[in-house]
Short mmCIF file of C-alpha atoms in Angstrom, two decimals:
data_model
loop_
_atom_site.label_atom_id
_atom_site.label_comp_id
_atom_site.label_asym_id
_atom_site.label_seq_id
_atom_site.Cartn_x
_atom_site.Cartn_y
_atom_site.Cartn_z
CA MET Q 1 97.84 106.97 103.03
CA ALA Q 2 96.09 103.66 102.41
CA THR Q 3 94.63 101.67 105.32
CA LEU Q 4 94.08 97.95 105.89
CA LYS Q 5 91.48 96.59 108.31
CA ARG Q 6 92.08 92.88 108.97
CA THR Q 7 89.27 91.22 110.93
CA PHE Q 8 88.92 87.80 112.55
CA HIS Q 9 85.17 87.40 112.91
CA PRO Q 10 83.46 85.67 115.88
CA VAL Q 11 81.98 82.63 114.13
CA GLY Q 12 83.04 80.10 116.78
CA HIS Q 13 84.03 76.73 115.33
CA GLY Q 14 84.66 77.83 111.76
CA ALA Q 15 86.58 80.47 109.84
CA PHE Q 16 85.67 83.86 108.39
CA TYR Q 17 88.51 86.34 107.98
CA THR Q 18 88.39 89.57 105.98
CA GLU Q 19 90.87 92.17 104.79
CA ARG Q 20 89.47 95.51 103.63
CA PHE Q 21 91.67 98.15 102.00
CA TYR Q 22 90.87 101.89 101.96
CA ASP Q 23 92.47 104.82 100.16
CA ASN Q 24 93.60 108.04 101.88
CA LEU Q 25 90.07 109.48 101.58
CA GLY Q 26 88.52 106.49 103.35
CA ASN Q 27 87.05 104.91 100.22
CA ASN Q 28 86.94 101.11 100.22
CA ILE Q 29 89.11 99.99 97.30
CA ALA Q 30 89.65 96.24 97.77
CA ASN Q 31 88.18 93.39 99.84
CA ILE Q 32 89.65 89.94 100.46
CA VAL Q 33 88.00 86.99 102.25
CA PHE Q 34 89.64 83.81 103.55
CA ASP Q 35 87.13 81.01 104.23
CA CYS Q 36 83.50 81.61 105.11
CA GLY Q 37 81.66 79.23 107.40
CA CYS Q 38 80.89 77.88 110.87
CA PHE Q 39 79.56 74.58 112.17
CA GLU Q 40 80.13 72.09 114.97
CA THR Q 41 78.50 68.69 114.79
CA ALA Q 42 79.23 67.94 118.44
CA LYS Q 43 77.54 71.09 119.72
CA ALA Q 44 74.52 70.01 121.76
CA GLY Q 45 71.31 71.94 121.34
CA VAL Q 46 72.39 74.04 118.35
CA SER Q 47 70.74 73.24 115.03
CA PRO Q 48 72.41 73.46 111.61
CA GLU Q 49 69.98 76.28 110.85
CA ALA Q 50 71.33 78.26 113.82
CA PHE Q 51 74.91 77.91 112.59
CA GLN Q 52 73.80 78.97 109.13
CA GLN Q 53 72.05 82.02 110.53
CA ARG Q 54 75.15 82.96 112.51
CA ILE Q 55 77.45 83.12 109.49
CA ASN Q 56 74.73 84.80 107.39
CA ASP Q 57 74.26 87.53 110.00
CA ILE Q 58 78.00 88.19 110.26
CA ILE Q 59 78.32 88.47 106.47
CA THR Q 60 75.51 91.02 106.23
CA SER Q 61 76.89 93.03 109.16
CA CYS Q 62 80.37 93.08 107.60
CA PHE Q 63 79.45 93.94 103.99
CA ASN Q 64 76.77 96.11 102.42
CA LYS Q 65 74.56 94.60 99.75
CA GLY Q 66 76.48 94.55 96.46
CA ASP Q 67 79.93 95.21 97.95
CA LYS Q 68 82.76 93.93 95.75
CA ILE Q 69 84.86 91.01 97.00
CA ASP Q 70 88.03 91.04 94.89
CA ALA Q 71 89.14 87.58 95.99
CA LEU Q 72 87.67 84.76 98.05
CA PHE Q 73 90.29 82.19 99.12
CA VAL Q 74 88.91 78.82 100.26
CA SER Q 75 91.30 76.62 102.23
CA HIS Q 76 89.33 73.37 101.92
CA PHE Q 77 85.79 72.15 101.50
CA HIS Q 78 84.53 71.16 104.94
CA GLN Q 79 81.20 72.58 106.04
CA ASP Q 80 82.61 74.79 108.82
CA HIS Q 81 84.72 76.65 106.23
CA ILE Q 82 82.26 76.97 103.33
CA ASN Q 83 78.64 77.03 104.50
CA GLY Q 84 78.51 80.83 104.31
CA ILE Q 85 79.75 81.07 100.72
CA ASN Q 86 76.32 80.91 99.10
CA LYS Q 87 75.20 83.83 101.26
CA LEU Q 88 78.42 85.74 100.56
CA MET Q 89 77.90 85.36 96.81
CA GLU Q 90 74.23 86.28 97.04
CA HIS Q 91 74.95 89.36 99.18
CA CYS Q 92 78.18 90.55 97.54
CA ASP Q 93 79.75 90.73 94.10
CA VAL Q 94 82.47 88.08 94.36
CA LYS Q 95 84.90 88.65 91.49
CA ARG Q 96 87.26 85.70 91.92
CA ILE Q 97 87.43 82.47 93.92
CA PHE Q 98 90.73 80.71 94.61
CA ILE Q 99 90.53 77.03 95.61
CA PRO Q 100 92.84 74.01 95.84
CA LYS Q 101 93.04 72.16 92.55
CA LEU Q 102 90.05 69.83 92.21
CA THR Q 103 91.90 66.54 91.99
CA PRO Q 104 89.83 63.33 92.31
CA GLN Q 105 91.10 62.76 95.83
CA ILE Q 106 90.07 66.25 96.95
CA VAL Q 107 86.61 65.94 95.42
CA LEU Q 108 86.08 62.52 97.03
CA GLU Q 109 87.42 63.67 100.41
CA ALA Q 110 85.18 66.72 100.30
CA TYR Q 111 82.04 64.68 99.68
CA LEU Q 112 82.82 61.81 102.04
CA GLY Q 113 84.26 64.16 104.68
CA ASN Q 114 81.10 66.25 104.79
CA ALA Q 115 78.99 63.09 104.88
CA MET Q 116 81.18 61.78 107.71
CA HIS Q 117 81.32 64.88 109.91
CA TYR Q 118 78.15 66.76 109.04
CA GLU Q 119 75.87 64.13 107.47
CA ASP Q 120 75.42 66.59 104.63
CA ILE Q 121 76.51 66.73 100.99
CA ASP Q 122 74.20 69.46 99.71
CA THR Q 123 76.57 72.23 100.80
CA ILE Q 124 79.61 70.78 99.05
CA GLU Q 125 77.58 69.93 95.96
CA ASP Q 126 76.35 73.53 95.69
CA PHE Q 127 79.82 74.93 96.22
CA LEU Q 128 81.53 72.68 93.67
CA HIS Q 129 78.92 73.67 91.10
CA ILE Q 130 79.99 77.29 91.76
CA CYS Q 131 83.60 76.22 91.26
CA GLN Q 132 82.81 74.88 87.79
CA ASP Q 133 82.56 78.50 86.59
CA LYS Q 134 86.06 78.72 85.11
CA GLU Q 135 85.75 82.46 84.47
CA LYS Q 136 85.25 83.08 88.20
CA THR Q 137 87.34 80.30 89.78
CA THR Q 138 91.09 79.74 89.83
CA GLN Q 139 92.37 76.35 90.97
CA ILE Q 140 95.72 76.45 92.77
CA GLY Q 141 97.86 73.50 91.72
CA GLU Q 142 100.16 71.60 94.02
CA PHE Q 143 103.41 73.51 94.32
CA ASN Q 144 106.54 72.10 92.76
CA PHE Q 145 109.67 73.46 94.44
CA ASP Q 146 111.58 73.21 91.17
CA GLU Q 147 109.39 75.88 89.59
CA ASN Q 148 110.37 79.55 89.68
CA VAL Q 149 108.02 81.80 91.61
CA ARG Q 150 106.97 84.83 89.58
CA PHE Q 151 106.34 88.22 91.20
CA GLU Q 152 104.47 91.06 89.57
CA VAL Q 153 102.98 94.27 90.94
CA LEU Q 154 99.31 94.82 90.17
CA ASP Q 155 97.00 97.80 90.35
CA ILE Q 156 95.24 98.24 93.71
CA SER Q 157 91.84 97.49 92.17
CA THR Q 158 92.91 94.23 90.54
CA VAL Q 159 93.50 90.76 91.91
CA LYS Q 160 94.83 88.55 89.16
CA ALA Q 161 96.29 85.05 89.09
CA TYR Q 162 99.36 84.04 87.13
CA MET Q 163 98.96 80.39 86.34
CA ASP Q 164 101.95 79.66 84.12
CA SER Q 165 103.50 77.81 87.04
CA PRO Q 166 101.89 75.70 89.79
CA SER Q 167 102.38 78.58 92.24
CA ILE Q 168 100.61 81.90 92.35
CA ILE Q 169 101.56 85.26 93.78
CA THR Q 170 99.27 88.26 93.61
CA LEU Q 171 100.25 91.74 94.68
CA ILE Q 172 98.56 95.07 95.08
CA GLU Q 173 99.77 98.61 95.73
CA ASN Q 174 102.58 99.03 98.30
CA ASN Q 175 103.95 95.63 97.27
CA TRP Q 176 101.20 93.84 99.16
CA GLN Q 177 101.16 90.14 98.40
CA PHE Q 178 98.67 87.31 98.61
CA ILE Q 179 100.45 83.99 98.29
CA PRO Q 180 98.44 80.75 98.47
CA PHE Q 181 100.12 77.40 98.97
CA ASN Q 182 98.53 74.07 98.06
CA SER Q 183 100.63 71.23 99.43
CA LYS Q 184 100.91 67.73 98.05
CA ASN Q 185 97.83 65.64 98.76
CA LYS Q 186 98.88 62.47 100.56
CA LYS Q 187 95.68 60.48 100.36
CA GLY Q 188 95.54 59.06 96.87
CA GLU Q 189 94.34 55.94 98.68
CA ILE Q 190 90.81 57.33 98.63
CA VAL Q 191 90.80 57.16 94.81
CA GLU Q 192 92.07 53.58 94.88
CA ALA Q 193 89.39 52.60 97.41
CA ILE Q 194 86.60 54.17 95.38
CA LYS Q 195 87.80 52.61 92.12
CA LEU Q 196 87.58 49.18 93.76
CA ASP Q 197 83.98 49.85 94.81
CA GLU Q 198 81.61 48.95 91.95
CA ARG Q 199 78.94 51.30 93.28
CA PHE Q 200 81.12 54.23 92.16
CA ALA Q 201 81.93 52.85 88.71
CA ASP Q 202 79.97 55.48 86.75
CA ILE Q 203 81.18 58.66 88.51
CA TRP Q 204 84.27 59.14 86.32
CA GLU Q 205 84.31 61.41 83.26
CA ASP Q 206 87.99 60.47 82.81
CA ASP Q 207 90.88 59.49 85.09
CA GLU Q 208 91.22 63.04 86.45
CA THR Q 209 87.61 64.24 86.43
CA ILE Q 210 84.64 63.23 88.55
CA ASP Q 211 81.03 63.91 87.55
CA ILE Q 212 79.77 65.77 90.63
CA ASP Q 213 76.09 65.06 89.99
CA LYS Q 214 76.70 61.31 89.56
CA LEU Q 215 78.83 61.24 92.71
CA SER Q 216 76.06 62.99 94.67
CA THR Q 217 73.52 60.43 93.44
CA VAL Q 218 75.71 57.47 94.45
CA ILE Q 219 76.34 58.88 97.92
CA GLN Q 220 72.63 59.48 98.45
CA ASP Q 221 71.90 55.94 97.29
CA ILE Q 222 74.41 54.16 99.51
CA GLY Q 223 73.68 56.35 102.54
CA ILE Q 224 75.67 58.26 105.15
CA GLU Q 225 76.69 55.24 107.21
CA GLU Q 226 78.37 53.57 104.23
CA CYS Q 227 80.18 56.84 103.47
CA LYS Q 228 81.51 56.92 107.02
CA LYS Q 229 82.91 53.39 106.68
CA ILE Q 230 84.72 54.27 103.44
CA TYR Q 231 86.07 57.52 104.85
CA GLN Q 232 87.37 56.02 108.07
CA SER Q 233 88.96 53.08 106.28
CA VAL Q 234 91.23 55.52 104.42
CA TYR Q 235 91.64 58.55 106.66
CA GLY Q 236 91.39 57.13 110.16
CA GLU Q 237 92.19 59.88 112.64
CA LYS Q 238 93.72 62.21 110.02
CA HIS Q 239 90.75 64.17 108.74
CA ASN Q 240 92.54 67.02 106.96
CA SER Q 241 94.61 65.69 104.10
CA TYR Q 242 94.66 69.03 102.30
CA SER Q 243 94.20 72.69 103.20
CA MET Q 244 95.39 75.66 101.16
CA THR Q 245 97.22 78.31 103.16
CA LEU Q 246 97.58 82.03 102.39
CA TYR Q 247 100.28 84.58 103.17
CA SER Q 248 99.04 88.17 103.27
CA GLY Q 249 101.63 90.84 103.83
CA VAL Q 250 104.30 93.12 102.48
CA ASP Q 251 107.40 92.24 100.48
CA CYS Q 252 109.83 91.58 103.33
CA GLY Q 253 112.75 92.25 101.01
CA GLU Q 254 111.88 95.93 101.09
CA ARG Q 255 110.45 96.27 104.58
CA CYS Q 256 109.38 93.79 107.19
CA CYS Q 257 107.50 96.05 109.50
CA LEU Q 258 105.45 99.22 109.81
CA PRO Q 259 105.60 101.72 112.72
CA ALA Q 260 101.87 101.13 113.28
CA CYS Q 261 102.37 97.46 114.11
CA LEU Q 262 101.08 96.21 117.41
CA HIS Q 263 103.58 95.79 120.25
CA ILE Q 264 102.74 93.45 123.09
CA LEU Q 265 102.96 93.53 126.86
CA GLU Q 266 106.32 93.59 128.65
CA GLU Q 267 106.58 89.83 129.06
CA TYR Q 268 106.50 89.49 125.27
CA THR Q 269 108.99 90.99 122.85
CA ASN Q 270 108.31 93.77 120.37
CA LYS Q 271 109.17 91.41 117.49
CA MET Q 272 105.48 90.67 116.99
CA CYS Q 273 105.00 92.73 113.86
CA THR Q 274 101.47 91.69 112.98
CA ILE Q 275 101.21 93.17 109.51
CA ASN Q 276 102.36 89.92 107.85
CA CYS Q 277 99.78 87.18 108.39
CA LEU Q 278 99.61 83.49 107.57
CA TYR Q 279 96.15 81.93 107.28
CA THR Q 280 96.28 78.14 107.55
CA GLY Q 281 92.71 76.82 107.45
CA ASP Q 282 93.02 73.24 108.75
CA TYR Q 283 96.56 72.70 107.46
CA GLU Q 284 98.22 69.53 108.78
CA ALA Q 285 101.34 71.13 110.18
CA SER Q 286 102.06 67.94 112.13
CA ASP Q 287 103.16 66.28 108.87
CA GLY Q 288 103.55 69.19 106.46
CA PHE Q 289 105.46 71.82 108.40
CA ALA Q 290 108.71 71.43 106.45
CA SER Q 291 106.96 72.02 103.12
CA LEU Q 292 105.08 75.03 104.50
CA GLN Q 293 108.20 76.64 105.91
CA LYS Q 294 110.18 75.98 102.73
CA PHE Q 295 107.53 77.55 100.52
CA TYR Q 296 107.30 80.70 102.67
CA SER Q 297 111.01 80.80 103.58
CA TYR Q 298 111.45 84.31 102.10
CA PHE Q 299 108.82 85.65 104.53
CA TRP Q 300 109.01 83.20 107.41
CA ASN Q 301 110.94 85.23 109.99
CA ASN Q 302 108.67 88.24 109.47
CA ILE Q 303 105.29 86.56 109.95
CA GLY Q 304 103.99 87.98 113.23
CA LEU Q 305 100.36 86.90 113.00
CA ILE Q 306 99.12 83.38 112.33
CA GLN Q 307 95.75 81.66 112.26
CA VAL Q 308 96.34 78.47 114.24
CA PRO Q 309 95.46 75.38 112.14
CA HIS Q 310 92.26 73.41 112.73
CA HIS Q 311 90.90 75.42 115.66
CA GLY Q 312 93.92 74.59 117.81
CA SER Q 313 93.73 70.81 117.40
CA GLU Q 314 96.72 68.89 118.76
CA LYS Q 315 96.57 66.66 115.65
CA ASN Q 316 97.63 69.60 113.49
CA LEU Q 317 100.31 70.84 115.88
CA ASN Q 318 103.95 71.45 115.02
CA ASN Q 319 106.25 73.33 117.37
CA GLY Q 320 107.97 74.98 114.43
CA LEU Q 321 104.91 77.14 113.75
CA TYR Q 322 105.58 78.95 117.02
CA SER Q 323 109.38 78.99 117.15
CA LEU Q 324 109.35 82.76 116.61
CA GLU Q 325 107.24 85.13 118.69
CA LYS Q 326 103.88 85.89 117.09
CA ILE Q 327 100.22 86.44 117.84
CA CYS Q 328 98.21 83.25 117.33
CA ILE Q 329 94.54 83.49 116.39
CA ILE Q 330 92.39 80.46 117.26
CA SER Q 331 88.78 80.15 116.04
CA ALA Q 332 86.89 77.73 118.29
CA GLY Q 333 83.48 77.26 119.85
CA GLU Q 334 82.94 78.74 123.31
CA THR Q 335 81.92 75.35 124.72
CA ASP Q 336 83.65 73.28 122.06
CA LYS Q 337 82.97 69.60 122.71
CA TYR Q 338 85.97 68.66 120.59
CA GLY Q 339 88.11 70.27 123.29
CA HIS Q 340 89.56 72.85 120.92
CA PRO Q 341 91.90 74.50 121.41
CA ASP Q 342 93.78 71.55 122.89
CA ASP Q 343 95.93 72.10 125.98
CA ALA Q 344 98.99 70.81 124.14
CA THR Q 345 98.63 73.49 121.46
CA LEU Q 346 98.22 76.28 124.02
CA ASP Q 347 101.21 75.01 126.03
CA VAL Q 348 103.48 75.14 122.96
CA ILE Q 349 102.27 78.63 122.07
CA TRP Q 350 102.87 79.97 125.58
CA LYS Q 351 106.24 78.25 126.04
CA ASN Q 352 107.50 79.89 122.85
CA LYS Q 353 106.44 83.35 124.12
CA CYS Q 354 103.72 83.59 121.52
CA LEU Q 355 100.35 85.07 122.43
CA PRO Q 356 97.17 83.01 121.82
CA ILE Q 357 93.91 84.85 121.19
CA ILE Q 358 90.79 82.67 121.11
CA ILE Q 359 87.89 83.92 119.00
CA THR Q 360 84.56 82.27 119.76
CA GLU Q 361 80.97 82.96 118.72
CA ASN Q 362 80.85 85.71 121.38
CA PRO Q 363 80.86 89.05 119.49
CA LYS Q 364 83.16 90.53 122.15
CA THR Q 365 85.97 88.22 121.00
CA LYS Q 366 86.18 89.73 117.50
CA GLN Q 367 89.71 90.91 116.70
CA GLN Q 368 90.55 93.67 114.26
CA PHE Q 369 93.99 94.92 113.28
CA ILE Q 370 94.27 98.28 111.51
CA TYR Q 371 97.39 99.37 109.63
CA ASN Q 372 98.40 102.53 107.83
CA LEU Q 373 100.19 101.40 104.66
#
């Protein structure tokens, strides 16, 4: 009997989630990672080097040197979700990286967003250079609801993308499925703003491609404060215009639950079948909930475990995420100066008889779910 160990690691304000599959003899046969980073610019007294060391230490404690990572899914390109990826790739053998499609608006948001929030562009520059390896990286296009979704069963040792439509579904043994969703990006205004700024005139290779090295040079030349002005003029309070989500679970058409699923205390129902999980990164459910629910409609009623978007921020809140009982994982700093998770988010979770679990940088808050498949 195969086994899955799904772990939400204690990185604090960030995201590092792993799924490790084992055969009936206990041999590790597949490893999946969703996001890999931690950072908090508002944290007083903690240096960027300390955050970097935290994620590095967790990576090396989780994986042995040379372990195979079959798939790394990256929700978006902010520092607190990617600053561990260099270490992960150095320490492990990462076979495939799945990212949102690198449209001009996403590239610009990634650079300006990291300059705005973290006063850093080196991390995103390094990561996007990794993403230019087309043999290792698969870009997930924006989903078109008119396209047919294609299902195919794959061997347990293989994670493969089918890119003949803008959607992708990957499966392994026991009809396990990994289903990423890249929603429509709403901030094409950032491209318009940059094209009006003569300082960025030379960054374009063509209308759909940005020269990363030239963009880095321009940003360094104009400085962080100018980047902040440009970013805020377009994004305002909405700082997460894109974030790829990921469903990880069984084919609910055949079975929606396993006997080994966790059942909760008496005040909660036993409908919380945690085997089917939805990772959200920093998804803007406040505006994009309808699209998210429509895309995952086949699975929606059987998702019993969800990573709460954007560390529990009220700005990414939508009541519909919690309309059915489920366990809600929130990654946030122990003394998070952003106030995450927000009281409004926790109130909605509790009122809907869902169960919030906050995972901080304290190792004792690590959560692991183990399933016999």
